Amino acid sequence: MQRINFIRLIRHFLLASLLVFSSAGAWATASCKANYSAFTLSLPATVAVARDLPNGSLLTAWVQTSQLTNYYTCTVTQSTATGVDFEAAGIVTGTPTSYKVSYNGNSVSVYPTNVPGVGIALGGFVYMNGCGWTGFLDFTVLGYRCNASGVVSNGGQLVAALVKTGDITPATVSGLVVQAFSCEGLGSAAVCNNLAAGVINFSITPVAITVMTCTTPDVSVPMGTFKTTDFPGVGALSPNPAGFAIQLLNCPGGTAVSGTQAGQIHSIQYRIDPTSGTLATNVAALSGSPSATGVGIELFNSSGAVFPLSTNTTLSGYNSASGGSYSIPMTARYYRTGAITAGPANATMTLTVSYL
């Protein structure tokens, strides 16, 4: 008489078949041995990242190891379940970030690395003698085992890509990321990190991460000296515009990494925010004490139109492939907002540049 047992696997391992054994038979056993010790995932030697590239963006194209069916060879009696388990190691922690990326339509978890702001997306496939290949598995569930008897082999494939997860400080991502283990046994008694069978290490080649920005020097604008009579009414402007230029120097060019937004700055935006706020739409308030009253400062672009404060403006003419230095000509004028009292009329404003 035979007895059929359903095996419930702990953690994330699933069973693809039923275990059938004789109540009078010997104990089921499995003896497994690794056929490999290490694999290397080849990534670009350098990756340039625009400073404000959105978090969750791919920094490299997807890379993968070969699909192999013989990570481990096992000698099995009584249809013992065997398989492969992938676990985080080295520079990768065991807890994924909140970011997900897509691999051929599959959602993939992203894990932190040794470089703040740079994560690694991990997933892959598992092969089990007797059950074949799984579909694509996110790294959170990258482990499988199946029943078979005799001499069997189990294998897999690891898939990875680097991902931006936060502000990046230039550094190098390198080292061990994953280890594979033989998974053997029945039910809750299964051993899925059998060190005796051999551990297979997966590492990435070194990737130097650089951050792409332009140099933006400070600007001082001499406004001149004016009399209260130069402003006959509210809305009047000072008679002599003060010319100046915003400089974006040594902006880097680059070549986009295939399948990603990394490798170059795709566009540059800039905005100007008055430190002391505004007195009217696009009229910056004066700062400092003592200070004149009844006037503010208005900015104008090269065509003479009012420049919108606290609003992102795209830098025209930027070449993402060659980079370069750029000058944005502007003028500034005092603008009367009310009753004027004499005094210093200074203001400070902040230039913010975004690189996408």
Short mmCIF file of C-alpha atoms in Angstrom, two decimals:
data_model
loop_
_atom_site.label_atom_id
_atom_site.label_comp_id
_atom_site.label_asym_id
_atom_site.label_seq_id
_atom_site.Cartn_x
_atom_site.Cartn_y
_atom_site.Cartn_z
CA MET A 1 0.00 0.00 0.00
CA GLN A 2 1.34 3.44 -0.94
CA ARG A 3 0.89 6.73 0.88
CA ILE A 4 0.84 10.11 -0.95
CA ASN A 5 2.11 13.14 0.97
CA PHE A 6 1.72 16.79 0.00
CA ILE A 7 4.87 18.69 0.95
CA ARG A 8 4.43 22.32 2.09
CA LEU A 9 7.66 24.23 1.62
CA ILE A 10 8.70 26.99 4.01
CA ARG A 11 9.83 30.50 2.89
CA HIS A 12 9.53 31.07 -0.81
CA PHE A 13 10.15 27.58 -2.21
CA LEU A 14 7.36 25.90 -4.18
CA LEU A 15 6.87 22.23 -5.01
CA ALA A 16 5.89 21.25 -8.50
CA SER A 17 4.90 17.62 -7.92
CA LEU A 18 3.68 15.11 -5.37
CA LEU A 19 5.99 12.90 -3.38
CA VAL A 20 5.15 9.22 -3.62
CA PHE A 21 7.00 6.71 -1.51
CA SER A 22 6.47 3.36 0.06
CA SER A 23 5.86 3.24 3.79
CA ALA A 24 8.10 0.22 3.84
CA GLY A 25 10.92 1.85 1.85
CA ALA A 26 14.19 3.28 3.01
CA TRP A 27 14.67 6.90 4.06
CA ALA A 28 14.75 9.32 1.12
CA THR A 29 18.16 10.94 0.60
CA ALA A 30 19.90 13.42 -1.66
CA SER A 31 23.60 14.05 -2.06
CA CYS A 32 24.45 17.16 -4.10
CA LYS A 33 27.68 18.73 -5.29
CA ALA A 34 28.36 22.08 -7.01
CA ASN A 35 29.87 22.03 -10.49
CA TYR A 36 30.83 25.73 -10.39
CA SER A 37 32.26 28.11 -7.81
CA ALA A 38 31.70 31.59 -9.27
CA PHE A 39 30.16 33.68 -12.04
CA THR A 40 30.72 37.33 -12.99
CA LEU A 41 28.14 39.74 -14.36
CA SER A 42 29.85 42.24 -16.70
CA LEU A 43 28.60 45.82 -16.31
CA PRO A 44 29.90 49.06 -17.91
CA ALA A 45 33.17 50.30 -16.42
CA THR A 46 31.70 53.79 -15.89
CA VAL A 47 28.19 55.21 -15.71
CA ALA A 48 27.49 58.94 -15.76
CA VAL A 49 24.28 60.03 -14.04
CA ALA A 50 22.51 63.36 -14.37
CA ARG A 51 22.19 64.67 -10.81
CA ASP A 52 18.39 64.96 -10.92
CA LEU A 53 17.62 61.78 -12.84
CA PRO A 54 14.44 60.42 -11.20
CA ASN A 55 14.88 57.73 -8.56
CA GLY A 56 13.91 54.32 -9.88
CA SER A 57 15.65 54.92 -13.24
CA LEU A 58 17.83 52.21 -14.73
CA LEU A 59 21.53 53.12 -14.76
CA THR A 60 22.65 50.12 -16.84
CA ALA A 61 21.11 47.77 -19.31
CA TRP A 62 20.12 44.33 -18.02
CA VAL A 63 22.90 41.75 -17.83
CA GLN A 64 22.63 38.04 -17.11
CA THR A 65 24.62 34.89 -16.59
CA SER A 66 24.23 31.99 -19.01
CA GLN A 67 21.26 29.68 -18.55
CA LEU A 68 22.82 26.53 -17.08
CA THR A 69 21.06 23.37 -16.03
CA ASN A 70 23.92 21.94 -13.96
CA TYR A 71 24.81 24.27 -11.09
CA TYR A 72 24.48 21.17 -8.88
CA THR A 73 24.49 17.44 -9.57
CA CYS A 74 22.54 15.36 -7.05
CA THR A 75 22.20 11.64 -6.42
CA VAL A 76 18.63 11.16 -5.14
CA THR A 77 16.71 8.24 -3.69
CA GLN A 78 12.96 8.04 -3.10
CA SER A 79 12.20 11.20 -5.13
CA THR A 80 13.67 13.64 -2.64
CA ALA A 81 13.02 17.26 -3.58
CA THR A 82 16.11 19.18 -4.73
CA GLY A 83 16.64 22.60 -6.28
CA VAL A 84 18.50 25.90 -6.11
CA ASP A 85 18.18 28.88 -3.76
CA PHE A 86 19.59 32.37 -4.54
CA GLU A 87 20.39 34.63 -1.57
CA ALA A 88 21.68 38.21 -1.20
CA ALA A 89 25.35 38.47 -0.25
CA GLY A 90 28.34 40.79 -0.17
CA ILE A 91 27.41 44.39 -1.02
CA VAL A 92 23.68 43.58 -1.24
CA THR A 93 21.53 43.65 1.87
CA GLY A 94 18.61 41.29 2.36
CA THR A 95 15.90 43.98 2.41
CA PRO A 96 14.69 45.48 -0.90
CA THR A 97 14.06 49.19 -1.39
CA SER A 98 10.64 50.59 -2.27
CA TYR A 99 11.60 50.83 -5.95
CA LYS A 100 10.58 48.39 -8.68
CA VAL A 101 11.75 48.21 -12.29
CA SER A 102 10.54 46.20 -15.25
CA TYR A 103 12.29 43.27 -16.92
CA ASN A 104 10.43 42.06 -20.03
CA GLY A 105 7.18 43.11 -18.39
CA ASN A 106 8.01 41.55 -15.01
CA SER A 107 8.23 43.66 -11.83
CA VAL A 108 11.67 43.38 -10.24
CA SER A 109 12.76 44.38 -6.72
CA VAL A 110 15.72 46.72 -6.20
CA TYR A 111 18.22 46.17 -3.36
CA PRO A 112 20.73 48.63 -1.82
CA THR A 113 24.42 48.33 -2.68
CA ASN A 114 27.59 49.65 -1.04
CA VAL A 115 27.12 53.03 -2.82
CA PRO A 116 24.35 55.27 -1.42
CA GLY A 117 21.82 56.12 -4.11
CA VAL A 118 22.73 53.12 -6.26
CA GLY A 119 20.66 49.94 -6.06
CA ILE A 120 20.70 46.67 -7.95
CA ALA A 121 17.64 44.98 -9.44
CA LEU A 122 17.81 41.19 -9.19
CA GLY A 123 15.78 38.31 -10.55
CA GLY A 124 16.20 35.17 -12.61
CA PHE A 125 15.19 31.62 -13.37
CA VAL A 126 15.61 28.22 -11.71
CA TYR A 127 16.01 24.88 -13.49
CA MET A 128 15.10 21.59 -11.80
CA ASN A 129 15.69 18.16 -13.28
CA GLY A 130 12.25 16.62 -13.76
CA CYS A 131 10.34 19.92 -13.65
CA GLY A 132 12.30 22.08 -16.12
CA TRP A 133 12.69 25.86 -16.09
CA THR A 134 10.55 28.19 -14.01
CA GLY A 135 9.25 31.41 -15.47
CA PHE A 136 11.01 34.64 -14.50
CA LEU A 137 11.16 35.07 -10.70
CA ASP A 138 11.72 38.25 -8.71
CA PHE A 139 14.68 37.91 -6.33
CA THR A 140 12.32 37.88 -3.34
CA VAL A 141 11.13 34.42 -4.52
CA LEU A 142 14.18 33.21 -6.43
CA GLY A 143 14.32 29.62 -5.16
CA TYR A 144 12.63 26.38 -6.24
CA ARG A 145 12.85 22.62 -5.74
CA CYS A 146 11.20 19.59 -7.27
CA ASN A 147 10.97 15.81 -6.77
CA ALA A 148 13.04 13.42 -8.84
CA SER A 149 15.03 10.20 -8.36
CA GLY A 150 18.40 9.07 -9.61
CA VAL A 151 21.22 11.35 -10.77
CA VAL A 152 19.67 14.77 -11.35
CA SER A 153 20.95 18.27 -12.01
CA ASN A 154 19.64 21.69 -10.99
CA GLY A 155 20.62 25.09 -12.38
CA GLY A 156 19.53 28.63 -13.04
CA GLN A 157 20.25 32.10 -14.37
CA LEU A 158 20.74 35.43 -12.56
CA VAL A 159 19.59 38.73 -14.13
CA ALA A 160 20.68 42.16 -12.82
CA ALA A 161 20.80 45.91 -13.53
CA LEU A 162 21.89 48.99 -11.54
CA VAL A 163 19.17 51.48 -10.53
CA LYS A 164 19.21 55.02 -9.10
CA THR A 165 17.59 55.01 -5.65
CA GLY A 166 18.63 58.43 -4.24
CA ASP A 167 21.26 61.18 -4.26
CA ILE A 168 24.55 59.72 -5.49
CA THR A 169 28.04 60.49 -4.27
CA PRO A 170 30.58 59.46 -6.95
CA ALA A 171 31.98 56.04 -6.02
CA THR A 172 32.54 52.53 -7.37
CA VAL A 173 30.02 49.69 -7.15
CA SER A 174 31.81 46.36 -7.08
CA GLY A 175 31.90 42.94 -5.52
CA LEU A 176 29.87 39.91 -4.48
CA VAL A 177 26.09 40.37 -4.83
CA VAL A 178 24.45 36.93 -4.67
CA GLN A 179 25.20 33.37 -3.59
CA ALA A 180 23.46 30.22 -4.81
CA PHE A 181 22.94 27.16 -2.62
CA SER A 182 21.69 23.65 -3.13
CA CYS A 183 18.24 23.13 -1.62
CA GLU A 184 17.49 19.56 -0.52
CA GLY A 185 14.96 17.66 1.52
CA LEU A 186 11.29 17.24 2.34
CA GLY A 187 8.87 19.75 3.82
CA SER A 188 10.02 21.86 6.76
CA ALA A 189 13.09 19.63 7.11
CA ALA A 190 14.52 20.90 3.83
CA VAL A 191 18.01 22.42 3.95
CA CYS A 192 18.24 25.27 1.44
CA ASN A 193 21.71 26.55 2.29
CA ASN A 194 23.64 23.30 2.23
CA LEU A 195 27.22 24.54 2.54
CA ALA A 196 28.54 21.00 2.16
CA ALA A 197 27.23 20.89 -1.40
CA GLY A 198 29.24 24.01 -2.30
CA VAL A 199 28.40 27.69 -2.61
CA ILE A 200 28.30 29.47 -6.00
CA ASN A 201 29.24 33.18 -5.89
CA PHE A 202 27.89 35.83 -8.27
CA SER A 203 29.82 39.11 -8.51
CA ILE A 204 29.60 42.27 -10.63
CA THR A 205 32.51 43.95 -12.37
CA PRO A 206 33.51 47.37 -10.93
CA VAL A 207 31.32 50.29 -12.07
CA ALA A 208 32.54 53.84 -11.40
CA ILE A 209 29.49 56.06 -10.89
CA THR A 210 29.94 59.76 -11.74
CA VAL A 211 27.45 62.60 -11.34
CA MET A 212 26.97 65.09 -14.19
CA THR A 213 26.56 68.85 -13.44
CA CYS A 214 27.64 72.23 -14.79
CA THR A 215 29.61 74.92 -12.95
CA THR A 216 27.43 77.93 -12.01
CA PRO A 217 29.41 80.96 -10.74
CA ASP A 218 27.82 83.55 -8.44
CA VAL A 219 26.66 86.78 -10.10
CA SER A 220 26.72 90.32 -8.71
CA VAL A 221 24.58 92.91 -10.49
CA PRO A 222 25.30 96.65 -9.90
CA MET A 223 21.88 98.30 -10.19
CA GLY A 224 23.03 101.95 -10.01
CA THR A 225 21.69 104.87 -8.01
CA PHE A 226 18.29 106.45 -8.67
CA LYS A 227 16.12 109.29 -7.38
CA THR A 228 12.57 108.85 -6.18
CA THR A 229 11.52 111.11 -9.06
CA ASP A 230 12.72 108.45 -11.51
CA PHE A 231 9.63 106.47 -10.55
CA PRO A 232 6.59 108.66 -11.34
CA GLY A 233 3.99 106.05 -10.37
CA VAL A 234 3.29 102.46 -9.31
CA GLY A 235 4.59 100.11 -12.00
CA ALA A 236 7.32 102.50 -13.13
CA LEU A 237 10.70 100.96 -13.93
CA SER A 238 14.16 102.35 -13.30
CA PRO A 239 15.40 104.07 -16.47
CA ASN A 240 18.65 102.15 -17.05
CA PRO A 241 18.46 98.32 -17.17
CA ALA A 242 21.37 96.54 -15.48
CA GLY A 243 22.73 93.82 -17.72
CA PHE A 244 24.16 90.52 -16.46
CA ALA A 245 24.39 86.86 -17.50
CA ILE A 246 23.82 83.53 -15.82
CA GLN A 247 26.70 81.21 -16.68
CA LEU A 248 26.48 77.42 -16.96
CA LEU A 249 30.05 76.37 -17.59
CA ASN A 250 31.73 73.09 -18.49
CA CYS A 251 28.48 71.18 -18.83
CA PRO A 252 29.41 67.56 -19.63
CA GLY A 253 28.27 65.75 -22.73
CA GLY A 254 27.88 62.01 -23.02
CA THR A 255 26.45 59.00 -24.78
CA ALA A 256 23.19 57.57 -23.50
CA VAL A 257 23.35 54.03 -22.07
CA SER A 258 21.13 51.84 -24.24
CA GLY A 259 17.78 51.16 -22.64
CA THR A 260 18.30 53.74 -19.86
CA GLN A 261 18.27 57.49 -19.21
CA ALA A 262 21.85 57.39 -17.86
CA GLY A 263 25.05 58.43 -19.63
CA GLN A 264 24.21 62.03 -20.41
CA ILE A 265 22.28 65.09 -19.30
CA HIS A 266 19.19 65.13 -21.49
CA SER A 267 17.98 68.61 -20.55
CA ILE A 268 18.87 71.44 -18.17
CA GLN A 269 16.35 73.60 -16.34
CA TYR A 270 16.99 76.64 -14.18
CA ARG A 271 14.93 78.84 -11.87
CA ILE A 272 15.50 81.96 -9.80
CA ASP A 273 13.90 82.34 -6.38
CA PRO A 274 13.98 85.66 -4.42
CA THR A 275 15.40 85.12 -0.93
CA SER A 276 12.88 87.56 0.64
CA GLY A 277 9.89 86.60 -1.48
CA THR A 278 7.95 88.88 -3.82
CA LEU A 279 6.08 92.20 -3.55
CA ALA A 280 4.02 91.57 -6.69
CA THR A 281 3.98 88.96 -9.44
CA ASN A 282 7.60 88.42 -10.55
CA VAL A 283 8.83 91.39 -8.48
CA ALA A 284 11.48 90.39 -5.94
CA ALA A 285 11.38 92.00 -2.49
CA LEU A 286 14.45 93.85 -1.19
CA SER A 287 16.50 92.36 1.62
CA GLY A 288 18.67 93.76 4.40
CA SER A 289 18.15 96.52 6.93
CA PRO A 290 17.95 99.44 6.60
CA SER A 291 16.34 99.29 3.17
CA ALA A 292 14.38 101.46 0.78
CA THR A 293 10.65 100.80 0.57
CA GLY A 294 8.16 100.96 -2.25
CA VAL A 295 10.37 99.25 -4.82
CA GLY A 296 11.36 95.74 -5.80
CA ILE A 297 13.41 94.19 -8.60
CA GLU A 298 12.11 92.72 -11.83
CA LEU A 299 14.17 90.55 -14.20
CA PHE A 300 13.91 90.42 -17.99
CA ASN A 301 15.13 87.90 -20.57
CA SER A 302 17.17 88.74 -23.67
CA SER A 303 14.05 89.61 -25.67
CA GLY A 304 12.86 92.09 -23.03
CA ALA A 305 10.04 89.92 -21.63
CA VAL A 306 9.55 89.66 -17.87
CA PHE A 307 11.43 86.64 -16.53
CA PRO A 308 9.12 84.42 -14.42
CA LEU A 309 10.46 83.95 -10.88
CA SER A 310 10.24 80.60 -9.07
CA THR A 311 9.47 78.86 -12.35
CA ASN A 312 11.56 76.26 -14.15
CA THR A 313 12.88 77.39 -17.53
CA THR A 314 14.55 75.01 -19.98
CA LEU A 315 18.01 75.96 -21.22
CA SER A 316 17.69 76.36 -24.98
CA GLY A 317 20.42 75.15 -27.27
CA TYR A 318 21.91 72.63 -24.85
CA ASN A 319 23.68 69.78 -26.67
CA SER A 320 23.49 66.62 -24.58
CA ALA A 321 26.14 64.83 -26.65
CA SER A 322 28.84 67.53 -26.65
CA GLY A 323 27.96 69.57 -23.55
CA GLY A 324 29.72 72.95 -23.42
CA SER A 325 29.40 76.31 -21.68
CA TYR A 326 26.31 78.48 -21.92
CA SER A 327 25.45 82.11 -21.11
CA ILE A 328 21.94 83.34 -20.41
CA PRO A 329 21.78 87.15 -20.90
CA MET A 330 19.33 89.04 -18.66
CA THR A 331 18.62 92.50 -17.31
CA ALA A 332 17.35 93.78 -13.96
CA ARG A 333 15.33 96.92 -13.18
CA TYR A 334 13.73 98.42 -10.09
CA TYR A 335 9.95 98.32 -10.12
CA ARG A 336 7.82 100.73 -8.06
CA THR A 337 5.22 98.98 -5.91
CA GLY A 338 4.05 101.85 -3.64
CA ALA A 339 5.17 104.93 -1.72
CA ILE A 340 8.95 105.18 -1.92
CA THR A 341 11.34 105.91 0.90
CA ALA A 342 15.05 106.34 0.21
CA GLY A 343 17.67 103.83 1.32
CA PRO A 344 19.77 100.90 0.15
CA ALA A 345 17.93 98.75 -2.39
CA ASN A 346 19.62 95.35 -2.37
CA ALA A 347 18.20 91.90 -3.00
CA THR A 348 19.53 88.34 -3.15
CA MET A 349 18.17 85.54 -5.27
CA THR A 350 18.98 81.84 -5.54
CA LEU A 351 19.68 80.07 -8.83
CA THR A 352 18.64 76.43 -8.89
CA VAL A 353 19.72 74.21 -11.80
CA SER A 354 18.13 70.84 -12.50
CA TYR A 355 19.80 68.18 -14.68
CA LEU A 356 17.50 65.58 -16.20
#
